[in-house]
């Protein structure tokens, strides 16, 4: 061939993205034209790119519908144990391409859209991200949904349909500016409102003593309207449901009791109720005790539990037996996973339903509740742990507060019996923290209300068990587990890096997509010169493509032959973007000191959102953009060093930058990053890691061999020793000339000439109250970066390490993670049964005459 392939042609060559088939393509074109006409009400003369996106989205959606209905019928008929993943965040990103891949339609769609004279990548880029998450925790929930569907589990994601997701980040004069994420403005073709399943949620009110027990009365009601989004498994005809609740005011809101006579005001006040699902709180790893957030947490929990109990009662387990024994089988039929403590109120809420409404005895209700719930801890940073003021909970949920007190009393009785005369232990283990404002410790509630508690990487689970919640492990050691996080290889390889996915398939076949451990088969190609060249060619093409994207979207030029050194994640002091920034300044000083000395060219790309209320994180962004401005415009530096702050980092941007990365920065202070999942995405996509022994980095090094990563800096024990000794930043500053030079340059106002003291609060923090000890790891980090540059000069040796890393990344599939949850926590089996595709007869239902008239039960 004389000319290079276009992206579209490259995509069409890739067989793992489905068979092209002439009928298939013709069918898709027909569907597309039909939707353009009937759904979008446009013809090709007036249609916009967005219209074409919607026409394609609806065409692809049509292929989901039959499988979705069939899957839910199948669950209704077979009644397998249901798994409910409760989360305040589902960071889904885009849906179109993921759906085409999981349905095996990508190639046929590429061809159809090509024949229609359109560019499918341009259409895909129109789609808004579903940004209903902040970072790792929300993205984990999204990866888990993909894996649960791919493994054929009867699973549901339950959350909130935020009208506004994570804000859009703009950089203006170097500062972060937030814009509202009005992601639903153009409509969402992937969701289906289900008003027939709307449910009431109660707030405020008081507790009344009646003959038949306690009653929660005089409440304000908000309605929860469910929106269902299909979650297709990879090539197995399974389509699960993510059900997100939207808040609606009842039609008599404020009319019955209060604003009699002020109809207009009553209608306007409906906003107050509907604000509950208005906006995602933009905090990552930080607890902000706002009343509206507490309302969100109870809203999702109350609606979801009603739904779960309704579905249980409609099953053969819930309907036939007597009311007194009916719920005995509840934990055999229902597993509820709590994604952090955010949905912790599910525990007292289920107790309230069992005790107050279903009239179960307390001990029986508590036993069933414990057997039903499991809790995942995501952080040990104290500022992130939820501790709700008792007064606030009493006002909003008076009955739940009583229940929490009762749970606590019985819990402390147990502790007292096992550890007599240990008052301090009782104080430490109480659900209620005394002193100052009384608060409820939600992690304590989750631990005692669950049968399983897990951390998200080995090192983190050890800290959870042996340090942060040691008292609880003394009480019930068997509860504590580890479930190392993972990522879905469908989105994070097939979708985002088709060139690499195909190259791997050529070498080891296609089965690795569902069994990522098969990547170890790549080990035998580590010394294969052709494979080495092919791997580095794919990386180079991805880098060129990303460079073109940056030039087109942001008008910045970068050199695709420089090393792409990428640090993308939420901006947080513990993630130490500041340490990266000090390395950039150090490289700059070295170039200026000796401009003729050889230098391995680098493009440092840093991206991530700062919580709008996190002042220091915003100053860190400002410092990075200021340093970038100086470095990028210094003629002495030229092409050797460029610094890019990547605006508005989000799922769809991660999909672009990760496949183009050479070096992945994972440099948190040891003991602070619970797992990380960004680290895994980079490893799978052929980037090398520079990182500390923290989170899942430890297991990445274990899998690949420590010699194949760039591991540096303090281990947890070193951090602990330094804490005992007392961390003194000044010592490092005086001892390390390059550190001193970098800090002095910031302090001199060199990067902020119009306001020389702009970054004083940053440098003061680093000297006087740096909880994350940047200076203590600076020297090891810079030395390690020098090793990185050395190796990068040797392209072949570099790529050998890349291959070893890809080959060792199989453990980090979320399929593996979910199999472990299924086996060790949920007690369910992955199913190999392929639900019949919509155009084939249903063997299950057709034999059972009762089922043929069965209405769809969601
Ligand atoms: C994976 C991912 C994260 C988590 O990254 P970490 O490096 O683990 O913090 C955050 N944001 C987005 C958009 C992601 O895709």
Short mmCIF file of C-alpha atoms in Angstrom, two decimals, residues 192-542:
data_model
loop_
_atom_site.label_atom_id
_atom_site.label_comp_id
_atom_site.label_asym_id
_atom_site.label_seq_id
_atom_site.Cartn_x
_atom_site.Cartn_y
_atom_site.Cartn_z
CA UNK A 192 -35.24 4.89 29.98
CA UNK A 193 -37.39 6.61 32.59
CA UNK A 194 -39.60 4.18 34.51
CA UNK A 195 -42.27 6.35 36.20
CA UNK A 196 -44.29 3.19 36.93
CA UNK A 197 -41.64 2.24 39.49
CA UNK A 198 -41.56 5.62 41.25
CA UNK A 199 -41.19 5.34 45.04
CA UNK A 200 -41.68 7.68 48.02
CA UNK A 201 -38.77 8.68 50.28
CA UNK A 202 -39.46 10.28 53.66
CA UNK A 203 -37.52 12.99 55.51
CA UNK A 204 -37.80 14.90 58.81
CA UNK A 205 -40.92 14.22 60.91
CA UNK A 206 -40.93 12.58 64.35
CA UNK A 207 -41.22 9.18 66.00
CA UNK A 208 -44.58 8.22 67.48
CA UNK A 209 -45.17 5.45 70.01
CA UNK A 210 -48.17 3.31 69.00
CA UNK A 211 -49.63 0.03 70.26
CA UNK A 212 -47.98 -1.84 67.40
CA UNK A 213 -44.57 -0.26 67.92
CA UNK A 214 -42.69 2.86 66.87
CA UNK A 215 -43.82 4.86 63.87
CA UNK A 216 -42.09 7.57 61.85
CA UNK A 217 -44.77 10.19 61.14
CA UNK A 218 -45.36 13.76 59.89
CA UNK A 219 -42.61 13.33 57.30
CA UNK A 220 -41.99 15.25 54.10
CA UNK A 221 -42.13 13.05 51.04
CA UNK A 222 -39.93 13.23 47.95
CA UNK A 223 -40.53 10.86 45.05
CA UNK A 224 -37.70 8.80 43.55
CA UNK A 225 -38.13 8.34 39.79
CA UNK A 226 -35.94 5.57 38.37
CA UNK A 227 -34.02 5.87 35.10
CA UNK A 228 -32.62 2.60 33.75
CA UNK A 229 -29.44 2.35 31.68
CA UNK A 230 -28.49 -0.93 29.99
CA UNK A 231 -25.16 -2.52 30.95
CA UNK A 232 -24.13 -5.01 28.25
CA UNK A 233 -21.69 -7.81 28.98
CA UNK A 234 -18.93 -8.52 26.47
CA UNK A 235 -20.27 -10.77 23.70
CA UNK A 236 -22.59 -12.82 25.95
CA UNK A 237 -26.06 -11.37 25.24
CA UNK A 238 -26.36 -10.36 28.89
CA UNK A 239 -27.64 -6.85 29.51
CA UNK A 240 -27.87 -5.79 33.16
CA UNK A 241 -29.40 -2.63 34.58
CA UNK A 242 -27.99 0.44 36.21
CA UNK A 243 -30.91 2.14 37.95
CA UNK A 244 -30.38 5.80 38.88
CA UNK A 245 -32.92 7.73 40.94
CA UNK A 246 -34.09 11.24 40.18
CA UNK A 247 -35.90 13.34 42.79
CA UNK A 248 -39.42 14.56 42.01
CA UNK A 249 -41.73 16.63 44.18
CA UNK A 250 -45.14 15.04 44.79
CA UNK A 251 -47.92 16.93 43.03
CA UNK A 252 -49.35 18.08 46.35
CA UNK A 253 -45.94 19.32 47.50
CA UNK A 254 -46.40 22.35 49.81
CA UNK A 255 -50.09 22.58 48.83
CA UNK A 256 -51.79 20.44 51.42
CA UNK A 257 -50.41 21.71 54.70
CA UNK A 258 -48.57 24.93 54.21
CA UNK A 259 -48.98 27.35 51.36
CA UNK A 260 -52.73 27.10 51.15
CA UNK A 261 -53.67 29.90 48.83
CA UNK A 262 -50.21 30.41 47.40
CA UNK A 263 -50.34 27.98 44.51
CA UNK A 264 -47.64 29.72 42.47
CA UNK A 265 -45.17 29.71 45.34
CA UNK A 266 -45.93 26.05 46.03
CA UNK A 267 -45.09 25.12 42.43
CA UNK A 268 -41.88 27.15 42.59
CA UNK A 269 -40.93 25.41 45.83
CA UNK A 270 -40.93 22.02 44.10
CA UNK A 271 -37.31 22.85 43.28
CA UNK A 272 -36.39 22.40 46.93
CA UNK A 273 -37.39 18.72 46.81
CA UNK A 274 -35.92 18.15 43.39
CA UNK A 275 -32.58 19.68 44.38
CA UNK A 276 -31.73 16.32 45.99
CA UNK A 277 -30.58 14.87 42.67
CA UNK A 278 -29.38 18.17 41.19
CA UNK A 279 -25.61 17.91 41.48
CA UNK A 280 -22.72 15.59 42.30
CA UNK A 281 -20.58 16.77 45.23
CA UNK A 282 -17.15 17.35 43.65
CA UNK A 283 -15.04 16.11 46.57
CA UNK A 284 -12.59 13.26 46.12
CA UNK A 285 -11.27 11.73 49.34
CA UNK A 286 -12.82 14.48 51.44
CA UNK A 287 -15.85 14.56 53.74
CA UNK A 288 -17.95 17.73 53.70
CA UNK A 289 -20.87 17.35 56.12
CA UNK A 290 -23.58 19.18 54.15
CA UNK A 291 -27.27 18.47 54.79
CA UNK A 292 -28.07 18.13 51.08
CA UNK A 293 -25.39 15.47 50.74
CA UNK A 294 -26.90 13.53 53.67
CA UNK A 295 -30.26 13.77 51.92
CA UNK A 296 -28.70 12.34 48.76
CA UNK A 297 -27.24 9.45 50.72
CA UNK A 298 -30.56 8.57 52.33
CA UNK A 299 -32.52 9.19 49.12
CA UNK A 300 -30.63 6.55 47.11
CA UNK A 301 -30.67 4.10 50.00
CA UNK A 302 -34.40 4.37 50.79
CA UNK A 303 -35.51 4.09 47.17
CA UNK A 304 -33.13 1.23 46.41
CA UNK A 305 -34.09 -0.89 49.42
CA UNK A 306 -37.78 -0.55 48.58
CA UNK A 307 -36.96 -1.72 45.07
CA UNK A 308 -34.86 -4.65 46.31
CA UNK A 309 -37.54 -5.76 48.77
CA UNK A 310 -40.28 -5.40 46.14
CA UNK A 311 -38.28 -7.61 43.77
CA UNK A 312 -37.59 -10.13 46.53
CA UNK A 313 -41.26 -10.30 47.51
CA UNK A 314 -42.23 -10.80 43.86
CA UNK A 315 -39.90 -13.82 43.63
CA UNK A 316 -40.85 -17.34 44.64
CA UNK A 317 -38.79 -16.88 47.81
CA UNK A 318 -40.68 -13.83 48.91
CA UNK A 319 -44.23 -14.73 47.98
CA UNK A 320 -44.99 -18.28 49.10
CA UNK A 321 -43.86 -18.57 52.70
CA UNK A 322 -45.31 -16.97 55.81
CA UNK A 323 -44.29 -13.43 56.65
CA UNK A 324 -42.38 -14.56 59.73
CA UNK A 325 -40.05 -16.87 57.81
CA UNK A 326 -40.10 -15.18 54.42
CA UNK A 327 -37.06 -13.02 55.18
CA UNK A 328 -34.97 -15.96 56.39
CA UNK A 329 -33.97 -16.57 52.78
CA UNK A 330 -33.27 -12.86 52.13
CA UNK A 331 -29.46 -13.13 52.47
CA UNK A 332 -29.48 -16.18 50.18
CA UNK A 333 -31.24 -14.14 47.53
CA UNK A 334 -29.76 -10.68 48.04
CA UNK A 335 -26.20 -9.37 48.39
CA UNK A 336 -25.69 -5.64 48.84
CA UNK A 337 -22.23 -4.15 48.38
CA UNK A 338 -21.63 -0.70 49.88
CA UNK A 339 -19.16 1.33 47.80
CA UNK A 340 -17.53 3.15 50.73
CA UNK A 341 -19.66 4.48 53.59
CA UNK A 342 -21.66 6.82 51.33
CA UNK A 343 -24.67 4.44 51.29
CA UNK A 344 -24.13 3.36 54.94
CA UNK A 345 -27.65 4.44 55.93
CA UNK A 346 -28.85 1.31 54.10
CA UNK A 347 -28.00 -0.58 57.29
CA UNK A 348 -30.34 1.29 59.70
CA UNK A 349 -32.89 1.66 56.88
CA UNK A 350 -33.11 -2.10 56.33
CA UNK A 351 -33.41 -2.53 60.12
CA UNK A 352 -36.23 0.02 60.16
CA UNK A 353 -38.10 -1.82 57.41
CA UNK A 354 -37.63 -5.19 59.11
CA UNK A 355 -38.47 -4.06 62.66
CA UNK A 356 -41.00 -1.25 62.22
CA UNK A 357 -42.79 -2.35 59.06
CA UNK A 358 -42.30 -6.12 58.71
CA UNK A 359 -42.40 -6.60 62.51
CA UNK A 360 -39.41 -8.92 62.73
CA UNK A 361 -37.75 -9.29 66.13
CA UNK A 362 -34.61 -7.14 66.46
CA UNK A 363 -32.08 -9.98 66.70
CA UNK A 364 -33.48 -11.73 63.68
CA UNK A 365 -33.57 -8.49 61.69
CA UNK A 366 -29.98 -7.73 62.68
CA UNK A 367 -28.80 -11.19 61.71
CA UNK A 368 -30.37 -10.93 58.25
CA UNK A 369 -29.06 -7.41 57.80
CA UNK A 370 -25.49 -8.41 58.62
CA UNK A 371 -25.65 -11.39 56.28
CA UNK A 372 -26.88 -9.14 53.47
CA UNK A 373 -24.40 -6.26 53.56
CA UNK A 374 -20.72 -6.05 52.73
CA UNK A 375 -18.62 -2.89 52.94
CA UNK A 376 -15.68 -1.72 50.85
CA UNK A 377 -13.33 0.78 52.45
CA UNK A 378 -11.64 3.15 49.97
CA UNK A 379 -9.42 5.37 52.07
CA UNK A 380 -7.70 5.75 55.40
CA UNK A 381 -7.18 9.51 55.11
CA UNK A 382 -8.91 10.85 58.25
CA UNK A 383 -10.36 13.89 56.45
CA UNK A 384 -12.21 11.53 54.07
CA UNK A 385 -13.98 9.42 56.71
CA UNK A 386 -17.67 10.25 57.04
CA UNK A 387 -18.67 11.39 60.53
CA UNK A 388 -22.18 12.85 60.45
CA UNK A 389 -23.25 15.15 63.30
CA UNK A 390 -25.87 13.45 65.48
CA UNK A 391 -28.00 16.63 65.50
CA UNK A 392 -28.26 16.66 61.71
CA UNK A 393 -29.22 12.99 61.52
CA UNK A 394 -31.75 13.49 64.32
CA UNK A 395 -33.42 16.32 62.42
CA UNK A 396 -33.49 14.58 59.03
CA UNK A 397 -33.95 10.94 60.08
CA UNK A 398 -35.14 10.77 63.71
CA UNK A 399 -36.09 7.09 63.63
CA UNK A 400 -32.77 6.11 62.07
CA UNK A 401 -30.90 7.85 64.86
CA UNK A 402 -32.80 5.77 67.42
CA UNK A 403 -31.94 2.62 65.50
CA UNK A 404 -28.28 3.57 65.29
CA UNK A 405 -28.25 4.12 69.08
CA UNK A 406 -29.83 0.71 69.61
CA UNK A 407 -27.29 -0.93 67.27
CA UNK A 408 -24.51 0.82 69.18
CA UNK A 409 -25.79 -0.23 72.60
CA UNK A 410 -25.93 -3.89 71.65
CA UNK A 411 -22.55 -3.65 69.92
CA UNK A 412 -20.90 -2.08 72.97
CA UNK A 413 -22.50 -4.69 75.25
CA UNK A 414 -20.75 -7.32 73.16
CA UNK A 415 -17.42 -5.51 73.31
CA UNK A 416 -17.83 -5.04 77.09
CA UNK A 417 -18.45 -8.76 77.56
CA UNK A 418 -15.34 -9.70 75.59
CA UNK A 419 -13.06 -6.97 76.91
CA UNK A 420 -14.21 -6.18 80.45
CA UNK A 421 -12.85 -3.02 82.09
CA UNK A 422 -11.51 -1.62 78.82
CA UNK A 423 -13.24 1.78 78.76
CA UNK A 424 -10.86 3.20 76.21
CA UNK A 425 -11.66 0.39 73.81
CA UNK A 426 -15.39 1.09 74.23
CA UNK A 427 -14.79 4.75 73.45
CA UNK A 428 -12.70 3.92 70.39
CA UNK A 429 -15.22 1.41 69.05
CA UNK A 430 -18.43 3.34 69.65
CA UNK A 431 -20.50 4.38 66.66
CA UNK A 432 -20.95 7.69 68.43
CA UNK A 433 -17.97 9.97 68.89
CA UNK A 434 -18.34 12.19 71.96
CA UNK A 435 -16.55 15.43 72.72
CA UNK A 436 -17.43 18.65 70.92
CA UNK A 437 -20.10 17.92 68.34
CA UNK A 438 -21.38 14.37 68.70
CA UNK A 439 -20.85 12.48 65.48
CA UNK A 440 -21.74 9.10 64.00
CA UNK A 441 -18.75 7.22 62.64
CA UNK A 442 -20.16 5.71 59.46
CA UNK A 443 -17.24 3.31 58.90
CA UNK A 444 -17.89 1.77 62.33
CA UNK A 445 -21.57 1.39 61.42
CA UNK A 446 -20.65 -0.32 58.14
CA UNK A 447 -18.18 -2.68 59.77
CA UNK A 448 -20.55 -3.96 62.42
CA UNK A 449 -23.51 -4.08 60.02
CA UNK A 450 -21.70 -6.18 57.40
CA UNK A 451 -20.47 -9.76 57.17
CA UNK A 452 -17.47 -8.75 55.05
CA UNK A 453 -15.21 -5.70 55.05
CA UNK A 454 -12.61 -5.26 52.36
CA UNK A 455 -9.80 -2.93 51.39
CA UNK A 456 -8.93 -2.38 47.73
CA UNK A 457 -5.26 -3.49 47.53
CA UNK A 458 -3.14 -5.76 49.71
CA UNK A 459 -1.20 -3.00 51.42
CA UNK A 460 -4.39 -1.01 52.06
CA UNK A 461 -6.32 -4.01 53.41
CA UNK A 462 -3.45 -4.64 55.83
CA UNK A 463 -3.66 -1.06 57.08
CA UNK A 464 -7.44 -1.34 57.42
CA UNK A 465 -7.20 -4.57 59.40
CA UNK A 466 -4.10 -3.98 61.49
CA UNK A 467 -4.16 -0.25 62.11
CA UNK A 468 -7.18 1.92 61.31
CA UNK A 469 -9.87 -0.61 62.35
CA UNK A 470 -7.70 -2.93 64.46
CA UNK A 471 -10.19 -2.96 67.36
CA UNK A 472 -12.87 -4.27 65.04
CA UNK A 473 -10.55 -6.94 63.65
CA UNK A 474 -9.83 -8.04 67.24
CA UNK A 475 -13.58 -8.56 67.61
CA UNK A 476 -14.31 -10.26 64.26
CA UNK A 477 -11.06 -11.03 62.41
CA UNK A 478 -12.75 -13.30 59.83
CA UNK A 479 -14.69 -10.36 58.43
CA UNK A 480 -11.66 -8.58 57.03
CA UNK A 481 -10.60 -9.28 53.46
CA UNK A 482 -8.69 -7.86 50.53
CA UNK A 483 -10.07 -7.35 47.05
CA UNK A 484 -7.45 -5.70 44.89
CA UNK A 485 -9.10 -3.31 42.43
CA UNK A 486 -9.14 -3.84 38.68
CA UNK A 487 -10.14 -2.18 35.42
CA UNK A 488 -12.20 -3.48 32.53
CA UNK A 489 -9.99 -4.49 29.58
CA UNK A 490 -12.89 -3.74 27.21
CA UNK A 491 -12.85 0.04 27.74
CA UNK A 492 -9.24 0.33 28.86
CA UNK A 493 -7.71 -1.66 25.99
CA UNK A 494 -10.09 -2.67 23.18
CA UNK A 495 -11.87 0.67 23.08
CA UNK A 496 -9.05 3.10 23.82
CA UNK A 497 -6.12 1.31 22.19
CA UNK A 498 -7.33 -0.75 19.20
CA UNK A 499 -3.85 -0.92 17.68
CA UNK A 500 -2.39 -2.59 20.76
CA UNK A 501 -5.44 -4.81 21.29
CA UNK A 502 -5.15 -6.13 17.76
CA UNK A 503 -1.39 -6.62 17.93
CA UNK A 504 -1.84 -8.69 21.09
CA UNK A 505 -4.66 -10.70 19.44
CA UNK A 506 -2.37 -11.50 16.51
CA UNK A 507 0.17 -13.00 18.93
CA UNK A 508 -1.95 -14.85 21.49
CA UNK A 509 -5.48 -14.99 20.04
CA UNK A 510 -8.58 -13.15 21.19
CA UNK A 511 -9.51 -15.01 24.36
CA UNK A 512 -7.44 -12.69 26.54
CA UNK A 513 -10.23 -10.10 26.33
CA UNK A 514 -12.31 -12.25 28.70
CA UNK A 515 -9.34 -13.79 30.53
CA UNK A 516 -6.68 -11.16 30.92
CA UNK A 517 -4.29 -13.53 32.72
CA UNK A 518 -3.55 -14.93 29.27
CA UNK A 519 -1.39 -11.85 28.67
CA UNK A 520 1.45 -13.82 30.30
CA UNK A 521 1.72 -15.57 26.92
CA UNK A 522 3.38 -12.37 25.69
CA UNK A 523 6.42 -13.12 27.82
CA UNK A 524 7.84 -15.36 25.13
CA UNK A 525 7.99 -12.40 22.74
CA UNK A 526 10.11 -10.17 25.01
CA UNK A 527 13.18 -10.76 22.85
CA UNK A 528 11.33 -10.93 19.53
CA UNK A 529 12.74 -8.01 17.54
CA UNK A 530 9.73 -7.79 15.25
CA UNK A 531 7.27 -7.71 18.15
CA UNK A 532 9.41 -5.11 19.94
CA UNK A 533 9.27 -2.92 16.84
CA UNK A 534 5.52 -3.44 16.45
CA UNK A 535 4.86 -2.52 20.08
CA UNK A 536 6.87 0.68 19.85
CA UNK A 537 5.22 1.51 16.53
CA UNK A 538 1.75 1.30 18.09
CA UNK A 539 2.91 3.58 20.93
CA UNK A 540 4.41 6.03 18.45
CA UNK A 541 1.18 6.15 16.44
CA UNK A 542 -0.82 6.77 19.61
#
